[in-house]
Short mmCIF file of C-alpha atoms and ligand atoms in Angstrom, two decimals:
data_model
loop_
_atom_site.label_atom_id
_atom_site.label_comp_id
_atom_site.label_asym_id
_atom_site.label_seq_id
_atom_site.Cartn_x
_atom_site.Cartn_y
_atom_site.Cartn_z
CA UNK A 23 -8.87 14.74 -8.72
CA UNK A 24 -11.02 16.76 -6.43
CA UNK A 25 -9.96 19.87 -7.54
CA UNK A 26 -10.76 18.89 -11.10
CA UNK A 27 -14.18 17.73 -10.70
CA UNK A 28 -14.99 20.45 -8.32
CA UNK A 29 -13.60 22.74 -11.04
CA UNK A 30 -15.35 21.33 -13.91
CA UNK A 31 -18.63 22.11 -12.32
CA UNK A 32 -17.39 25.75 -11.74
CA UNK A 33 -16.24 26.00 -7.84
CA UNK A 34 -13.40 28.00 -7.34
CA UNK A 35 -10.50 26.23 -6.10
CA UNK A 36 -7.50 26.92 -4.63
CA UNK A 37 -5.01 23.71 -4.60
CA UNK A 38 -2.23 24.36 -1.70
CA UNK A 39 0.34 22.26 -1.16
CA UNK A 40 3.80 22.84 1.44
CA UNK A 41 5.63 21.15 -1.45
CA UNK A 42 7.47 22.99 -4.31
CA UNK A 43 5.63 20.85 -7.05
CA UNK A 44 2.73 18.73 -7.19
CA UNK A 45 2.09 14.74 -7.13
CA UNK A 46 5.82 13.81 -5.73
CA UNK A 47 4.17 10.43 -4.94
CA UNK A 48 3.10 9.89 -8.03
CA UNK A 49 6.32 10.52 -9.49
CA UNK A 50 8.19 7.45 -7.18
CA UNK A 51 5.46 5.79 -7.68
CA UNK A 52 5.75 2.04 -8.53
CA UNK A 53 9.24 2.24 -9.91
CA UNK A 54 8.87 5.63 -11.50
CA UNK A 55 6.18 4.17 -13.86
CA UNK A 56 3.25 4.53 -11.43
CA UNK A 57 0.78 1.67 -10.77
CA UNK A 58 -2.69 4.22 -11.63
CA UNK A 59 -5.24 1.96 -11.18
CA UNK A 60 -6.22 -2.27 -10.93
CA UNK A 61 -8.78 -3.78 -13.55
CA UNK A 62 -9.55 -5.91 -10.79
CA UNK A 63 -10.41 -3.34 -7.92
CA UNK A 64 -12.80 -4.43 -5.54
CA UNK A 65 -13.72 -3.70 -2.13
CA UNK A 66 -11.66 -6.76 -0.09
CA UNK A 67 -8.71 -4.80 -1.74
CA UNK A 68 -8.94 -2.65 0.87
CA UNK A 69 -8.35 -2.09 4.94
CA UNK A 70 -10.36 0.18 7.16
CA UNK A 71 -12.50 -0.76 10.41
CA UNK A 72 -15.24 -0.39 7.79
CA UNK A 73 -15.12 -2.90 4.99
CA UNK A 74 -18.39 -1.29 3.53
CA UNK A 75 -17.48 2.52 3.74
CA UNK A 76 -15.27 2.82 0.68
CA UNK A 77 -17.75 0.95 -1.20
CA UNK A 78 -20.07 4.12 -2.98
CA UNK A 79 -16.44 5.90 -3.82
CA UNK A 80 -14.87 3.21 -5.55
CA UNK A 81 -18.47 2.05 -7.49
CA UNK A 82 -19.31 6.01 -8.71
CA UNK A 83 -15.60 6.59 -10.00
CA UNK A 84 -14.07 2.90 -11.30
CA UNK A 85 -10.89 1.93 -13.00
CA UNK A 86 -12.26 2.63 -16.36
CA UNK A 87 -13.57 5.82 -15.48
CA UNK A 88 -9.39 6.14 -14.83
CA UNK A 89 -8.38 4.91 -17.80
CA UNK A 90 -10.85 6.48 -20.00
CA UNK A 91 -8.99 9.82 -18.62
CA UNK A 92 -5.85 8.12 -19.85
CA UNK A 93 -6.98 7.36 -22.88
CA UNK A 94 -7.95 10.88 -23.33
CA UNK A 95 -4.87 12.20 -22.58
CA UNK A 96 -3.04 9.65 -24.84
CA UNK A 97 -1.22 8.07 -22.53
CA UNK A 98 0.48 4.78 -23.31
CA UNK A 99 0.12 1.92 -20.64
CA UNK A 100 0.07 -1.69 -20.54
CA UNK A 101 -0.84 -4.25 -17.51
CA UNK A 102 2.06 -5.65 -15.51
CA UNK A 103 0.34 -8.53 -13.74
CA UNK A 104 -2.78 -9.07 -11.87
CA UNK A 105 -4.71 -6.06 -13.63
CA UNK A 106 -2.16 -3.95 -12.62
CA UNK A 107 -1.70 -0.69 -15.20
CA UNK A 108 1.30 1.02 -15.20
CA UNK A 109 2.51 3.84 -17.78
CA UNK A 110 4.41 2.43 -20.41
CA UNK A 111 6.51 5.50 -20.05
CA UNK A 112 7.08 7.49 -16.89
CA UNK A 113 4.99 8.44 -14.15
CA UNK A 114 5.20 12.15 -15.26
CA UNK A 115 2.55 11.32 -17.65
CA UNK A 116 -0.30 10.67 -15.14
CA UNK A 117 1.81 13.89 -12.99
CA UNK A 118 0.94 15.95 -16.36
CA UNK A 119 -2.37 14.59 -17.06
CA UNK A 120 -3.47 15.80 -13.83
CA UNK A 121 -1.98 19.08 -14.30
CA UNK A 122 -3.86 19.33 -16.97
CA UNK A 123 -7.04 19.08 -16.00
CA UNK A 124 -6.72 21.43 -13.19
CA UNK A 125 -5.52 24.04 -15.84
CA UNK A 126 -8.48 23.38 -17.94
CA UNK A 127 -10.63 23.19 -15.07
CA UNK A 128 -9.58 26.74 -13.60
CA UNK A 129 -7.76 25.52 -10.57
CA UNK A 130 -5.50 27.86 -8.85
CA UNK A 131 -2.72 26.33 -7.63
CA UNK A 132 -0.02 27.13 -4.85
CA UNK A 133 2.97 25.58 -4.50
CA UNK A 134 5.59 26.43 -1.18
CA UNK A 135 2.53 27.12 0.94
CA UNK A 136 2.39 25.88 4.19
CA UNK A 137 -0.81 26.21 6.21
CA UNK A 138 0.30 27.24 9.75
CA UNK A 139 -3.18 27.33 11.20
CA UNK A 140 -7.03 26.41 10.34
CA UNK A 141 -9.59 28.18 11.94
CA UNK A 142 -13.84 28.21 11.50
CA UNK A 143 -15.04 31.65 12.44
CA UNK A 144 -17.77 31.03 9.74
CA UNK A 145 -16.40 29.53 6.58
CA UNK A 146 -12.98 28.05 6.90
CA UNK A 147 -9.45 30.61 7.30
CA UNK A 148 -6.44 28.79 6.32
CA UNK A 149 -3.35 30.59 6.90
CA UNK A 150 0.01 30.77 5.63
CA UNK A 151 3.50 32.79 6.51
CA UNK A 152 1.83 35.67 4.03
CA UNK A 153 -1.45 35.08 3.18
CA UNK A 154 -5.12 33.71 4.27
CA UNK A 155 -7.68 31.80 2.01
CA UNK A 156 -11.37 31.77 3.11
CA UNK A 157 -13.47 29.65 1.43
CA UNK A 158 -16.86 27.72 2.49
CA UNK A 159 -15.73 24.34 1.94
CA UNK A 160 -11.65 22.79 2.87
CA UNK A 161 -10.86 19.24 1.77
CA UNK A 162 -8.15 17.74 3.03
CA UNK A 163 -5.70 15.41 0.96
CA UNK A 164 -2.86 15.57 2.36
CA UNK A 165 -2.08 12.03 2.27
CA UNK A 166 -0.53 9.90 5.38
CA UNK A 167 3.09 9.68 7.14
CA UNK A 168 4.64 7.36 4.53
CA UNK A 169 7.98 9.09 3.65
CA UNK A 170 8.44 12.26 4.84
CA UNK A 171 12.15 13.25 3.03
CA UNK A 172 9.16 13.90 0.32
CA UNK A 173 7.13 16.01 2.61
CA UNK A 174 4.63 13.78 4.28
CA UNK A 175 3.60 15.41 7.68
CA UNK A 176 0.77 14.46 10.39
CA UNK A 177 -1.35 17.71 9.43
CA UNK A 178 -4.01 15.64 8.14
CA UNK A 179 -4.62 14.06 11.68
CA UNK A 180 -3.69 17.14 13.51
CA UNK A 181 -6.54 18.86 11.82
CA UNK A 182 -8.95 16.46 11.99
CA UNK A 183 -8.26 16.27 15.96
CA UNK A 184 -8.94 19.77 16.08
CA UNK A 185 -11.90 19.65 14.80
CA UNK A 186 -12.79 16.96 17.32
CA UNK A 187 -12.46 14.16 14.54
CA UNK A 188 -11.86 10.23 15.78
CA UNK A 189 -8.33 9.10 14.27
CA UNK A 190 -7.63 5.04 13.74
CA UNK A 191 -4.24 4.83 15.10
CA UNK A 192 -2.29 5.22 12.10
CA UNK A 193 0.54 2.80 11.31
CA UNK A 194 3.18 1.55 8.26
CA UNK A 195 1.36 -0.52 5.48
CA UNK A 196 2.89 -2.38 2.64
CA UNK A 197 6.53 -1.83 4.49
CA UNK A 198 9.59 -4.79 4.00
CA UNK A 199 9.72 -6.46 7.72
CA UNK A 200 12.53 -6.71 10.26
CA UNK A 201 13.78 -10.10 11.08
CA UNK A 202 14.88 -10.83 14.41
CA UNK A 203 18.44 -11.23 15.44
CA UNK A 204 18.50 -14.90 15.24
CA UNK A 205 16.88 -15.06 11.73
CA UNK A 206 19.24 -12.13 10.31
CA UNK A 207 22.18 -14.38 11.39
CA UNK A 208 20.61 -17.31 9.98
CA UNK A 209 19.42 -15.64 6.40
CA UNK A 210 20.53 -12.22 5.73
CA UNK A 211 24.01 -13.21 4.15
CA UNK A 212 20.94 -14.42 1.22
CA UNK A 213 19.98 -10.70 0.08
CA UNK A 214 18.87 -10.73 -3.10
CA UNK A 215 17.60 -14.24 -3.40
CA UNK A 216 13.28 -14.41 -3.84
CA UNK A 217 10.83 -17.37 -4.11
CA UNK A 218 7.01 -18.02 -4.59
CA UNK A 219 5.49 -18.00 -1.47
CA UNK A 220 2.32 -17.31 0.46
CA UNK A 221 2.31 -14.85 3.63
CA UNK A 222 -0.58 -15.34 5.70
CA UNK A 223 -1.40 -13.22 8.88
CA UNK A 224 -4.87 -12.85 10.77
CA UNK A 225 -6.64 -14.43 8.50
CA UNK A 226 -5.08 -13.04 5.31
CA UNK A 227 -2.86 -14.44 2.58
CA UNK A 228 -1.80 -13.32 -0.53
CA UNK A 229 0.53 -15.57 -3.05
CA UNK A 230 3.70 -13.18 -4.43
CA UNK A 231 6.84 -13.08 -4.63
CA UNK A 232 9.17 -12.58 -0.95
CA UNK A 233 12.43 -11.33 -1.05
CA UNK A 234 15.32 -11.68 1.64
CA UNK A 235 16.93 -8.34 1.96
CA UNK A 236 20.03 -7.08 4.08
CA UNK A 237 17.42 -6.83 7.11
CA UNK A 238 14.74 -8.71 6.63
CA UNK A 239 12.49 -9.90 4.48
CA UNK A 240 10.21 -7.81 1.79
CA UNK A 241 8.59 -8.33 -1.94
CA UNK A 242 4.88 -8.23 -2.83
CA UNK A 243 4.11 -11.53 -0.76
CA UNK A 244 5.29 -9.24 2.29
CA UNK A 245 4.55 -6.05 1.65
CA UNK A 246 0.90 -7.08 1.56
CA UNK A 247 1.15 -8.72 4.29
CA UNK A 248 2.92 -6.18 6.19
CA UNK A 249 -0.43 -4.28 6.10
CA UNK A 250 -2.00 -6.88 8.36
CA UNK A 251 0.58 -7.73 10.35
CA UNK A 252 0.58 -6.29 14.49
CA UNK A 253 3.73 -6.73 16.93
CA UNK A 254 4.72 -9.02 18.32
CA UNK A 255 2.42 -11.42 16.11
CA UNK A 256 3.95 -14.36 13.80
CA UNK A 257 3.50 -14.52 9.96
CA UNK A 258 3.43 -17.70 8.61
CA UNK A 259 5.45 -18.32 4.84
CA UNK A 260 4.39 -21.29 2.82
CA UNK A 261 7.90 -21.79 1.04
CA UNK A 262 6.25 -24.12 -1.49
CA UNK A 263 3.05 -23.84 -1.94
CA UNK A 264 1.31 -26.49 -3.64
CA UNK A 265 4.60 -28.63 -3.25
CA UNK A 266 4.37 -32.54 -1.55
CA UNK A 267 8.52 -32.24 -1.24
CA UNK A 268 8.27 -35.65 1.32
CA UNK A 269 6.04 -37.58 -1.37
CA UNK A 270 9.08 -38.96 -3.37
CA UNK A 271 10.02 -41.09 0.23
CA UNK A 272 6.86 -42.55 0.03
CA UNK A 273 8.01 -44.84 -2.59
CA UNK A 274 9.81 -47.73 -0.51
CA UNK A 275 12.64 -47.67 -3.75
CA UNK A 276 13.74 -44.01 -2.70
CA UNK A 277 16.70 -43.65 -0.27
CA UNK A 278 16.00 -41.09 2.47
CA UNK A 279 18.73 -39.15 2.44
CA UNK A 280 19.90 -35.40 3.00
CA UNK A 281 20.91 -35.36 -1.12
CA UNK A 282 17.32 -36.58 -1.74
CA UNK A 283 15.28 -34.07 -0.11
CA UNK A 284 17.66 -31.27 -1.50
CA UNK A 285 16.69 -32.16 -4.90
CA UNK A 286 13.17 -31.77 -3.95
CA UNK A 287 13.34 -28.63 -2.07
CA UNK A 288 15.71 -27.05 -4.93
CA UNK A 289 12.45 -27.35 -6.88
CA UNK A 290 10.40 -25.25 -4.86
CA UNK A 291 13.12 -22.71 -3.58
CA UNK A 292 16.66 -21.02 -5.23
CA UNK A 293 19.66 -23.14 -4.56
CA UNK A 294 21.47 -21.00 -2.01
CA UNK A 295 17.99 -20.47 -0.11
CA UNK A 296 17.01 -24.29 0.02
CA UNK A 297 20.44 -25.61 0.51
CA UNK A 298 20.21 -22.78 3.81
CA UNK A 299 16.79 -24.38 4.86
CA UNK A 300 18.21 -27.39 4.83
CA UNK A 301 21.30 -26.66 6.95
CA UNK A 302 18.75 -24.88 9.65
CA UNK A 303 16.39 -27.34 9.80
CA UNK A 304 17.18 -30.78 8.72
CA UNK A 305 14.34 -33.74 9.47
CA UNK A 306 15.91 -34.97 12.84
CA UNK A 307 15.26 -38.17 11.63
CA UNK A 308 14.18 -40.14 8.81
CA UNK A 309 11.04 -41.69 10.76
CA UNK A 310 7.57 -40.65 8.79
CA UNK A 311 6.72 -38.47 11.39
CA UNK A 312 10.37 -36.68 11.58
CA UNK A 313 9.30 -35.88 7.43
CA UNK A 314 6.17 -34.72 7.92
CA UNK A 315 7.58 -32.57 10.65
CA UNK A 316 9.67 -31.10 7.88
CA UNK A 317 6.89 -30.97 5.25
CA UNK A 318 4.77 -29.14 8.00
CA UNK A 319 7.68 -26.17 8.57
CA UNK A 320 8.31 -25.36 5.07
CA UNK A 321 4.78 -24.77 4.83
CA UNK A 322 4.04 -22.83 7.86
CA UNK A 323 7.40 -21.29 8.43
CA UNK A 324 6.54 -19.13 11.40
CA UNK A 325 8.59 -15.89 11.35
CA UNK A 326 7.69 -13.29 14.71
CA UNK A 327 9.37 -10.04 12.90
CA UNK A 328 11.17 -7.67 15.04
CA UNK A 329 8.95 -4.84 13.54
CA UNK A 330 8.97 -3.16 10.12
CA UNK A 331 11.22 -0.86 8.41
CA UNK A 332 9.22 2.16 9.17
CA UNK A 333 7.80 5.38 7.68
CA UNK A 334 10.97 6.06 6.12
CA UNK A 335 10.20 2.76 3.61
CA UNK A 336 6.03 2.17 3.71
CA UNK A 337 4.42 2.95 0.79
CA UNK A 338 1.89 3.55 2.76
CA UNK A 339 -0.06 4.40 6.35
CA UNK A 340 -2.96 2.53 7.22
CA UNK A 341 -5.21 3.77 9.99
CA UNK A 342 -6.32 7.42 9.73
CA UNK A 343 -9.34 10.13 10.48
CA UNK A 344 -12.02 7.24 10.93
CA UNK A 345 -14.57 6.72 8.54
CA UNK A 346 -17.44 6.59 11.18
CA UNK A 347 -16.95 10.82 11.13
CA UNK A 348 -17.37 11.01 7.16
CA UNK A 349 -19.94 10.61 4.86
CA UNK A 350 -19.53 7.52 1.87
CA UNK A 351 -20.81 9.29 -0.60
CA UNK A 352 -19.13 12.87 -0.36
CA UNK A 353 -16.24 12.05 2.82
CA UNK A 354 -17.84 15.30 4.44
CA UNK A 355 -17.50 15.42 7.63
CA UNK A 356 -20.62 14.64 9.93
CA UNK A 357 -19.96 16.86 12.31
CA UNK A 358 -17.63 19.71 10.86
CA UNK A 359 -20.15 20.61 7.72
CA UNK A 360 -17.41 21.88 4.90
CA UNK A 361 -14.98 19.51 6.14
CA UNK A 362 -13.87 16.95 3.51
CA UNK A 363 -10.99 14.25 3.96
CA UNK A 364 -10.05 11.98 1.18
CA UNK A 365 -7.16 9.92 -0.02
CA UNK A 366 -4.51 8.26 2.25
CA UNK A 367 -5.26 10.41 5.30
CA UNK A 368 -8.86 8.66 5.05
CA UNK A 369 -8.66 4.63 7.05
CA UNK A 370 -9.19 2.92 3.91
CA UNK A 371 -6.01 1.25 2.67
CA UNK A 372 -4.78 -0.64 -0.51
CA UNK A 373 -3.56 -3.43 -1.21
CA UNK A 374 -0.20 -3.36 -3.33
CA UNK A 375 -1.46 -3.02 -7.39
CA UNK A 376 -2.78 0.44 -7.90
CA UNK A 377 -5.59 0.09 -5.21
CA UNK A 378 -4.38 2.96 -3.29
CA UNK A 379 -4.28 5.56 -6.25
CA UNK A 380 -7.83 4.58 -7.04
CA UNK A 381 -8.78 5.13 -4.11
CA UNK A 382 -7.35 8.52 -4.09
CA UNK A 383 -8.93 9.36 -7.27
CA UNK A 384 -12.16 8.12 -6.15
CA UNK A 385 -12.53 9.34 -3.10
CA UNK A 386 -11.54 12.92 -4.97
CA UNK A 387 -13.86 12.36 -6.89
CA UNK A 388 -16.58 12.21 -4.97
CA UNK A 389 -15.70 14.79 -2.52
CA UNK A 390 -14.86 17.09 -5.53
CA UNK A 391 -19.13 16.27 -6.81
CA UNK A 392 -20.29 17.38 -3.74
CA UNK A 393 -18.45 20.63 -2.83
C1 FAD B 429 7.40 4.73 -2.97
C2 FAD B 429 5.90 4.67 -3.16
C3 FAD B 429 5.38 4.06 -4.27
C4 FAD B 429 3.98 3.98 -4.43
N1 FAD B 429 3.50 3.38 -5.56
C5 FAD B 429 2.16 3.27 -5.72
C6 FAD B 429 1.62 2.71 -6.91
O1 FAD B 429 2.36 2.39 -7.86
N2 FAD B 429 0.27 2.56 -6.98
C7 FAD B 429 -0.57 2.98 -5.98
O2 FAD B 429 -1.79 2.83 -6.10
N3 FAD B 429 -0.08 3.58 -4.88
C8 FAD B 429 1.25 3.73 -4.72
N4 FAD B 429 1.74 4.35 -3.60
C9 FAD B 429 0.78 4.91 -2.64
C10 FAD B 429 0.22 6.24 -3.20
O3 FAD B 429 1.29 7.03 -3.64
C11 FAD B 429 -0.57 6.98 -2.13
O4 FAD B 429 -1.50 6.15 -1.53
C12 FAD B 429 -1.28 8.18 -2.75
O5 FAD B 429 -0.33 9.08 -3.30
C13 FAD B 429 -2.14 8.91 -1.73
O6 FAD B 429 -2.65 10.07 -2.32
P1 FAD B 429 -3.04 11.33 -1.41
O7 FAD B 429 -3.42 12.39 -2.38
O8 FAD B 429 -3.99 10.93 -0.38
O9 FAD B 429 -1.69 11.74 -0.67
P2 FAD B 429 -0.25 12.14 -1.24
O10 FAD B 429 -0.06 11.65 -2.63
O11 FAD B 429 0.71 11.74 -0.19
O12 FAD B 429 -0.33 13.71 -1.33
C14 FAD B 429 -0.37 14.52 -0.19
C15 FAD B 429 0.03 15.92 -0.56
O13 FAD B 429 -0.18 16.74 0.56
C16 FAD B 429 0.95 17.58 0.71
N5 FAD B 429 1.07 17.92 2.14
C17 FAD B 429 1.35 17.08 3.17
N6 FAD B 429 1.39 17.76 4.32
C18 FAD B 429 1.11 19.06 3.99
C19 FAD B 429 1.02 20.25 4.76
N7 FAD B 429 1.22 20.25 6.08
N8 FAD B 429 0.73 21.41 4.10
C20 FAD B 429 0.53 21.44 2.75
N9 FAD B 429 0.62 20.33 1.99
C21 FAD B 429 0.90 19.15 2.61
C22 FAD B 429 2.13 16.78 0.21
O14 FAD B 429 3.17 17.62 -0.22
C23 FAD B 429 1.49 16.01 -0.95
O15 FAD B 429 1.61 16.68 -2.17
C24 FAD B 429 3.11 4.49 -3.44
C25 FAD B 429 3.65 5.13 -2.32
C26 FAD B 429 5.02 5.23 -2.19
C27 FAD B 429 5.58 5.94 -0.98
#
């Protein structure tokens, strides 16, 4: 996106990636249909130590300004849920769209080229096993540590330490979590089964679906949450939300019995996964107090994770060069003129539901304006 707008107003850019195509990302990207943008963006759909910095980006390049490229390009698409847009087709189309452009907007690009050193004599000297590119301005997109069997590397940071750039400690956003031993025992034999829920976490919540998996738990509900969530901290899982499953007792005709509550929790929760709650943690009595014990932990069902399943499975990295160095409007650096960082590598973070891709493109954007 920053090549193309930097392009379009007649720079000369050279687009150099280490990988042997463009956009892998894009093509994996939310199920191989890729989640472009959110109707809804706005900027508490983000992370960073600076809730206000991604702000001018995201206002001076919007979802529409997205789709109207889209549209352009004839793209079919249709929202999921939530204002989420994803391409009726295949990812490849957004992949191609963007190719595109950077054809039509001059863009030289190189694939298999892997910068082995940086340097700032007076412009910038980026060099390669056979070749150097000098150019006044370098921009760095090289997204975070999310995945590297597709080539995602720590050159981003490296380079912005080098040139004496603050990094936020990066770490694994929107990544399934690890339950602990005793939980796995308790729950993992479940894989497969999901329910309604709400995660919350330091202040936080978000309403999805959660999904018990061979390991843990994951599904929108967590994977947002993931983002927020710190070792050894506790996220908390309404199992019901909305739900009064002790309410029925209240009526002196109802029977208080094991059978009873079943019924109720089987409305809130699959079968296998309520019948399980049940056997784990039964009322220990049938007192008021002993149900509204029960009511209390299937609302606030405190699980301490053992950590999260990594790199190797976030579809993300939160953290990154910190946005105190970099300029909102153009992400130039303050102190490295001709330094640019956008995208992923930048500590401004998404939510799940196409908030990370528009930030990419925005951020682009707006480096690509000013260069
Ligand atoms: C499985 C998965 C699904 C996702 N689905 C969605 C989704 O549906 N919607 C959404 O909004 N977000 C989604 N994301 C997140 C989104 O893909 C990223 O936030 C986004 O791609 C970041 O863009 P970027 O340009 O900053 O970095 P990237 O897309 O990661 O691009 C970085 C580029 O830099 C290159 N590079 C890295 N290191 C070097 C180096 N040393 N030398 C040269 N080149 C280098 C890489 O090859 C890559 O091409 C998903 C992520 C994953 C992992």
């Amino acid at each position: 996106m920053c090549a193309i707008e930097a392009g379009k107003r007649g720079r000369r850019v050279a687009l150099l990636d280490h990988a042997d195509r463009l956009g892998k990302k894009i093509l994996i990207s939310g199920g191989g249909c890729c989640n472009f943008t959110n109707l809804h963006c706005r900027p508490e759909d983000f992370l960073s130590a600076n809730l206000h910095f991604a702000k001018s980006a995201l206002a001076r390049f919007t979802p529409a300004d997205f789709i109207a490229l889209v549209e352009q390009h004839r793209i079919p698409y249709h929202e999921k849920t939530l204002g989420q847009l994803f391409c009726d087709r295949s990812a490849r189309d957004i992949l191609e769209m963007l190719e595109a452009e950077c054809r039509a907007a001059a863009v030289s690009i190189f694939l298999n080229t892997k910068i082995k050193e940086v340097t700032r004599p007076s412009g910038f000297v980026a060099r390669t096993a056979n070749a150097e590119f000098h150019a006044p301005a370098l921009v760095v997109a090289s997204g975070g540590l999310s995945i590297p069997k597709i080539g995602a590397t720590s050159f981003g940071y490296d380079l912005a330490r080098q040139f004496g750039l603050k990094i936020r400690e990066p770490w694994p956003g929107l990544v399934p979590l690890l339950f602990a031993a005793d939980d796995r025992s308790r729950y993992c034999d479940l894989a497969g089964v999901s329910a309604d829920a709400i995660a919350s976490c330091n202040g936080q919540q978000f309403r999805e679906k959660m999904l018990i998996t061979h390991r843990g738990l994951s599904g929108p509900a967590i994977l947002q949450i993931s983002s927020y969530w710190k070792k050894p901290e506790a996220i908390s899982l309404d199992l019901a939300p909305g739900a009064d499953l002790t309410a029925v007792f209240r009526d002196p005709a109802t029977t208080r019995t094991l059978a009873a509550l079943r019924t109720e929790l089987r409305r809130s929760l699959p079968h296998r996964f309520a019948d399980r709650w049940l056997e784990v943690h039964a009322p220990a009595s049938w007192t008021n107090a002993a149900l509204a014990d029960f009511e209390q932990q299937v609302h606030a069902w405190p699980v301490v994770p053992a950590g999260t399943e990594g790199y190797e499975k976030a579809e993300v990295t939160a953290g990154g060069v910190d946005t105190d160095e970099l300029s909102a409007k153009t992400m130039e650096s303050r102190k490295v003129p001709g330094l640019f960082f956008i995208g992923e590598v930048v500590d401004v973070t998404g939510h799940l539901g196409g908030f990370n891709f528009q930030w990419a493109w925005a951020s682009g954007a707006a480096a690509g304006r000013a260069l």
